[in-house]
Amino acid sequence: MEGLINMEKLISQIHRKRLKNSKTFDNFVLKEFKKIMKKKEVKQNNISKKLNLLVEINEKYESYNIMHPIRIAYYSNLFFKINIDLINLGLFHNFYEIKNINKKKYDKFLGKKLSDRIKILTVKKENKFNSKYINKFYKKLNLTSNIVKKIKCLDKFDNLYNLKKNPDKKVKIKYLEEIVEFVLPIVKEQSYILFRYFVLLVNYNKKLLKKI
């Protein structure tokens, strides 16, 4: 019980940090993620090699932001027990969404299991607000493993903090509708604590919308 209370306090502190200053929060995440990388089970799985690849990609592609996947990998250790598959997928969940990325080139390096999971999570940007496509996407997602579902939840969780930066009100409304209809039910079955913070962030963004 004490461990749970301490974890809730930590998550609450992290939530406030993320809302207050994203750059300061990213520095905090990098520091904490380095600690995770030093853990024995993480070292044994050569995740550092994969992280080095992401650093190279970050330098090569302007549209890619390495901090987003690092935050997802960090969240996976915060809300769930440390899991190598979760960390790997967190780091690469949006890898195939990079424009002009050579999927065949990296399939072998990442391995079939990880590549297949990334492909399930990959959203075609031109269809991201197409209702038929989104329905089909989440129908497929609901049939996948909990590893994939958890990373999708954490991806949306991180995006909710950045939604206020989007200047398009219609996009914000559609995004929140997607969260409420498709994502919240998945979050609720994966983590009660994560679900609570999702609800806080949805309400936070709805309040900001009223001010526009």
CSV table of C-alpha atoms in Angstrom, one decimal, residues 4-209:
chain,number,residue,atom,x,y,z
A,4,LEU,CA,1.4,2.5,-4.3
A,5,ILE,CA,1.0,5.8,-2.4
A,6,ASN,CA,4.6,6.7,-3.2
A,7,MET,CA,4.1,5.9,-6.8
A,8,GLU,CA,1.0,8.0,-7.0
A,9,LYS,CA,2.9,10.9,-5.4
A,10,LEU,CA,5.7,10.5,-8.0
A,11,ILE,CA,3.3,10.4,-10.9
A,12,SER,CA,1.5,13.5,-9.6
A,13,GLN,CA,4.8,15.4,-9.4
A,14,ILE,CA,5.7,14.3,-12.9
A,15,HIS,CA,2.3,15.4,-14.2
A,16,ARG,CA,2.8,18.9,-12.7
A,17,LYS,CA,6.4,19.1,-14.1
A,18,ARG,CA,5.1,18.2,-17.6
A,19,LEU,CA,2.4,20.8,-17.5
A,20,LYS,CA,4.7,23.5,-16.2
A,21,ASN,CA,7.7,23.2,-18.5
A,22,SER,CA,8.3,20.7,-21.3
A,23,LYS,CA,12.0,21.4,-21.7
A,24,THR,CA,12.7,21.0,-18.0
A,25,PHE,CA,10.6,17.8,-18.1
A,26,ASP,CA,12.6,16.4,-21.0
A,27,ASN,CA,15.9,17.0,-19.1
A,28,PHE,CA,14.3,15.1,-16.2
A,29,VAL,CA,13.2,12.2,-18.4
A,30,LEU,CA,16.7,11.9,-20.0
A,31,LYS,CA,18.2,11.7,-16.6
A,32,GLU,CA,15.7,9.1,-15.4
A,33,PHE,CA,15.9,7.1,-18.7
A,34,LYS,CA,19.7,6.8,-18.3
A,35,LYS,CA,19.1,5.1,-15.0
A,36,ILE,CA,16.7,2.6,-16.6
A,37,MET,CA,19.3,1.9,-19.3
A,38,LYS,CA,21.8,0.9,-16.6
A,39,LYS,CA,19.5,-1.8,-15.2
A,40,LYS,CA,20.9,-5.3,-15.7
A,41,GLU,CA,17.9,-6.6,-17.7
A,42,VAL,CA,18.0,-3.6,-20.0
A,43,LYS,CA,21.8,-3.9,-20.6
A,44,GLN,CA,21.5,-7.5,-21.4
A,45,ASN,CA,19.1,-6.8,-24.3
A,46,ASN,CA,21.3,-4.3,-26.2
A,47,ILE,CA,18.7,-1.5,-26.1
A,48,SER,CA,21.6,1.0,-26.3
A,49,LYS,CA,22.3,-0.1,-29.9
A,50,LYS,CA,18.7,0.7,-30.8
A,51,LEU,CA,18.9,4.0,-29.0
A,52,ASN,CA,22.0,4.9,-31.0
A,53,LEU,CA,20.1,4.3,-34.2
A,54,LEU,CA,17.4,6.7,-33.0
A,55,VAL,CA,20.1,9.3,-32.4
A,56,GLU,CA,21.3,8.9,-36.0
A,57,ILE,CA,17.7,9.1,-37.3
A,58,ASN,CA,17.1,12.2,-35.2
A,59,GLU,CA,20.1,13.9,-36.9
A,60,LYS,CA,19.1,12.8,-40.3
A,61,TYR,CA,15.3,13.6,-40.4
A,62,GLU,CA,14.1,17.1,-39.4
A,63,SER,CA,10.6,15.9,-38.8
A,64,TYR,CA,11.7,13.4,-36.2
A,65,ASN,CA,11.7,14.3,-32.5
A,66,ILE,CA,13.6,11.7,-30.5
A,67,MET,CA,12.3,12.9,-27.1
A,68,HIS,CA,8.7,11.7,-27.8
A,69,PRO,CA,9.7,8.0,-28.1
A,70,ILE,CA,12.1,8.4,-25.1
A,71,ARG,CA,9.2,9.8,-23.0
A,72,ILE,CA,7.0,6.8,-24.1
A,73,ALA,CA,9.7,4.4,-23.1
A,74,TYR,CA,10.1,6.2,-19.7
A,75,TYR,CA,6.4,6.2,-19.1
A,76,SER,CA,6.3,2.5,-19.7
A,77,ASN,CA,8.6,2.0,-16.8
A,78,LEU,CA,6.6,4.5,-14.7
A,79,PHE,CA,3.0,3.1,-15.2
A,80,PHE,CA,3.9,-0.6,-15.7
A,81,LYS,CA,6.6,-3.0,-14.5
A,82,ILE,CA,9.9,-2.8,-16.4
A,83,ASN,CA,9.5,-4.8,-19.6
A,84,ILE,CA,12.0,-5.0,-22.4
A,85,ASP,CA,9.3,-5.4,-25.1
A,86,LEU,CA,7.5,-2.3,-23.8
A,87,ILE,CA,10.7,-0.2,-23.8
A,88,ASN,CA,11.6,-1.4,-27.3
A,89,LEU,CA,8.2,-0.7,-28.7
A,90,GLY,CA,8.0,2.6,-26.9
A,91,LEU,CA,11.3,3.7,-28.5
A,92,PHE,CA,10.2,2.7,-32.0
A,93,HIS,CA,6.4,2.9,-32.0
A,94,ASN,CA,6.3,5.8,-34.5
A,95,PHE,CA,9.5,4.8,-36.4
A,96,TYR,CA,7.7,3.9,-39.6
A,97,GLU,CA,5.8,7.2,-39.7
A,98,ILE,CA,9.0,9.0,-40.5
A,99,LYS,CA,8.7,10.3,-44.1
A,100,ASN,CA,10.8,8.4,-46.6
A,101,ILE,CA,12.1,5.9,-44.0
A,102,ASN,CA,13.3,2.7,-45.6
A,103,LYS,CA,11.2,0.1,-43.8
A,104,LYS,CA,12.9,-2.9,-45.4
A,105,LYS,CA,16.3,-1.6,-44.4
A,106,TYR,CA,15.4,-1.6,-40.7
A,107,ASP,CA,13.1,-4.6,-40.5
A,108,LYS,CA,16.0,-7.0,-40.0
A,109,PHE,CA,17.7,-4.8,-37.4
A,110,LEU,CA,14.5,-4.5,-35.4
A,111,GLY,CA,13.4,-8.1,-35.7
A,112,LYS,CA,10.1,-9.4,-37.0
A,113,LYS,CA,8.2,-9.2,-33.7
A,114,LEU,CA,9.1,-5.6,-33.0
A,115,SER,CA,8.6,-4.6,-36.7
A,116,ASP,CA,5.1,-6.2,-36.8
A,117,ARG,CA,4.1,-4.4,-33.6
A,118,ILE,CA,5.3,-1.1,-35.0
A,119,LYS,CA,3.3,-1.6,-38.2
A,120,ILE,CA,0.2,-2.2,-36.2
A,121,LEU,CA,0.7,1.2,-34.5
A,122,THR,CA,1.6,3.0,-37.6
A,123,VAL,CA,-1.1,5.5,-38.7
A,124,LYS,CA,-1.2,6.8,-42.2
A,125,LYS,CA,-1.2,10.6,-41.7
A,126,GLU,CA,-3.5,11.3,-44.6
A,127,ASN,CA,-6.2,9.1,-43.0
A,128,LYS,CA,-5.8,10.1,-39.4
A,129,PHE,CA,-9.2,11.8,-39.4
A,130,ASN,CA,-10.9,9.4,-41.7
A,131,SER,CA,-13.6,7.8,-39.5
A,132,LYS,CA,-13.7,4.5,-41.4
A,133,TYR,CA,-9.9,4.2,-41.3
A,134,ILE,CA,-9.8,5.1,-37.5
A,135,ASN,CA,-12.6,2.6,-36.7
A,136,LYS,CA,-10.7,-0.1,-38.6
A,137,PHE,CA,-7.4,0.8,-36.9
A,138,TYR,CA,-8.8,0.5,-33.4
A,139,LYS,CA,-10.7,-2.6,-34.2
A,140,LYS,CA,-7.4,-4.2,-35.2
A,141,LEU,CA,-5.6,-2.7,-32.2
A,142,ASN,CA,-8.1,-4.2,-29.8
A,143,LEU,CA,-7.2,-7.7,-31.1
A,144,THR,CA,-3.5,-7.2,-30.4
A,145,SER,CA,-1.3,-7.9,-27.4
A,146,ASN,CA,-1.4,-5.8,-24.2
A,147,ILE,CA,2.1,-4.6,-25.1
A,148,VAL,CA,0.9,-2.9,-28.2
A,149,LYS,CA,-2.2,-1.5,-26.5
A,150,LYS,CA,-0.1,-0.1,-23.6
A,151,ILE,CA,2.2,1.8,-26.0
A,152,LYS,CA,-0.7,3.2,-27.9
A,153,CYS,CA,-2.1,4.5,-24.6
A,154,LEU,CA,1.2,6.1,-23.6
A,155,ASP,CA,1.6,7.6,-27.0
A,156,LYS,CA,-1.8,9.3,-26.8
A,157,PHE,CA,-1.0,10.3,-23.2
A,158,ASP,CA,2.1,12.1,-24.2
A,159,ASN,CA,0.4,13.8,-27.1
A,160,LEU,CA,-2.3,15.2,-24.8
A,161,TYR,CA,0.2,17.3,-23.1
A,162,ASN,CA,1.2,18.9,-26.5
A,163,LEU,CA,-2.3,19.3,-27.9
A,164,LYS,CA,-2.6,22.9,-26.6
A,165,LYS,CA,0.3,23.8,-29.0
A,166,ASN,CA,-1.9,22.9,-32.0
A,167,PRO,CA,-3.4,26.1,-33.4
A,168,ASP,CA,-6.3,24.3,-35.2
A,169,LYS,CA,-9.4,24.1,-33.0
A,170,LYS,CA,-11.1,21.5,-35.3
A,171,VAL,CA,-8.1,19.2,-35.0
A,172,LYS,CA,-8.1,19.5,-31.3
A,173,ILE,CA,-11.8,18.6,-31.1
A,174,LYS,CA,-11.4,15.6,-33.4
A,175,TYR,CA,-8.4,14.4,-31.4
A,176,LEU,CA,-10.2,14.6,-28.1
A,177,GLU,CA,-13.2,12.8,-29.6
A,178,GLU,CA,-10.9,10.0,-30.7
A,179,ILE,CA,-9.4,9.7,-27.2
A,180,VAL,CA,-12.8,9.5,-25.5
A,181,GLU,CA,-14.3,7.1,-27.9
A,182,PHE,CA,-11.5,4.7,-28.6
A,183,VAL,CA,-8.5,5.2,-26.3
A,184,LEU,CA,-10.0,5.7,-22.8
A,185,PRO,CA,-11.7,2.3,-22.8
A,186,ILE,CA,-8.3,0.7,-23.6
A,187,VAL,CA,-6.5,2.8,-20.9
A,188,LYS,CA,-9.1,1.8,-18.3
A,189,GLU,CA,-8.4,-1.9,-18.8
A,190,GLN,CA,-4.6,-1.4,-18.7
A,191,SER,CA,-4.0,0.9,-15.8
A,192,TYR,CA,-6.3,2.7,-13.4
A,193,ILE,CA,-3.8,5.3,-12.4
A,194,LEU,CA,-3.0,6.1,-16.1
A,195,PHE,CA,-6.7,6.3,-16.7
A,196,ARG,CA,-7.1,8.9,-14.0
A,197,TYR,CA,-4.5,11.1,-15.5
A,198,PHE,CA,-5.9,10.6,-19.0
A,199,VAL,CA,-9.3,12.0,-17.7
A,200,LEU,CA,-7.5,14.9,-16.1
A,201,LEU,CA,-5.7,15.7,-19.4
A,202,VAL,CA,-8.9,15.4,-21.5
A,203,ASN,CA,-10.7,17.8,-19.1
A,204,TYR,CA,-7.7,20.1,-19.1
A,205,ASN,CA,-7.7,20.3,-22.9
A,206,LYS,CA,-11.5,20.8,-23.0
A,207,LYS,CA,-11.2,23.8,-20.7
A,208,LEU,CA,-8.6,25.3,-22.9
A,209,LEU,CA,-10.8,24.8,-25.9
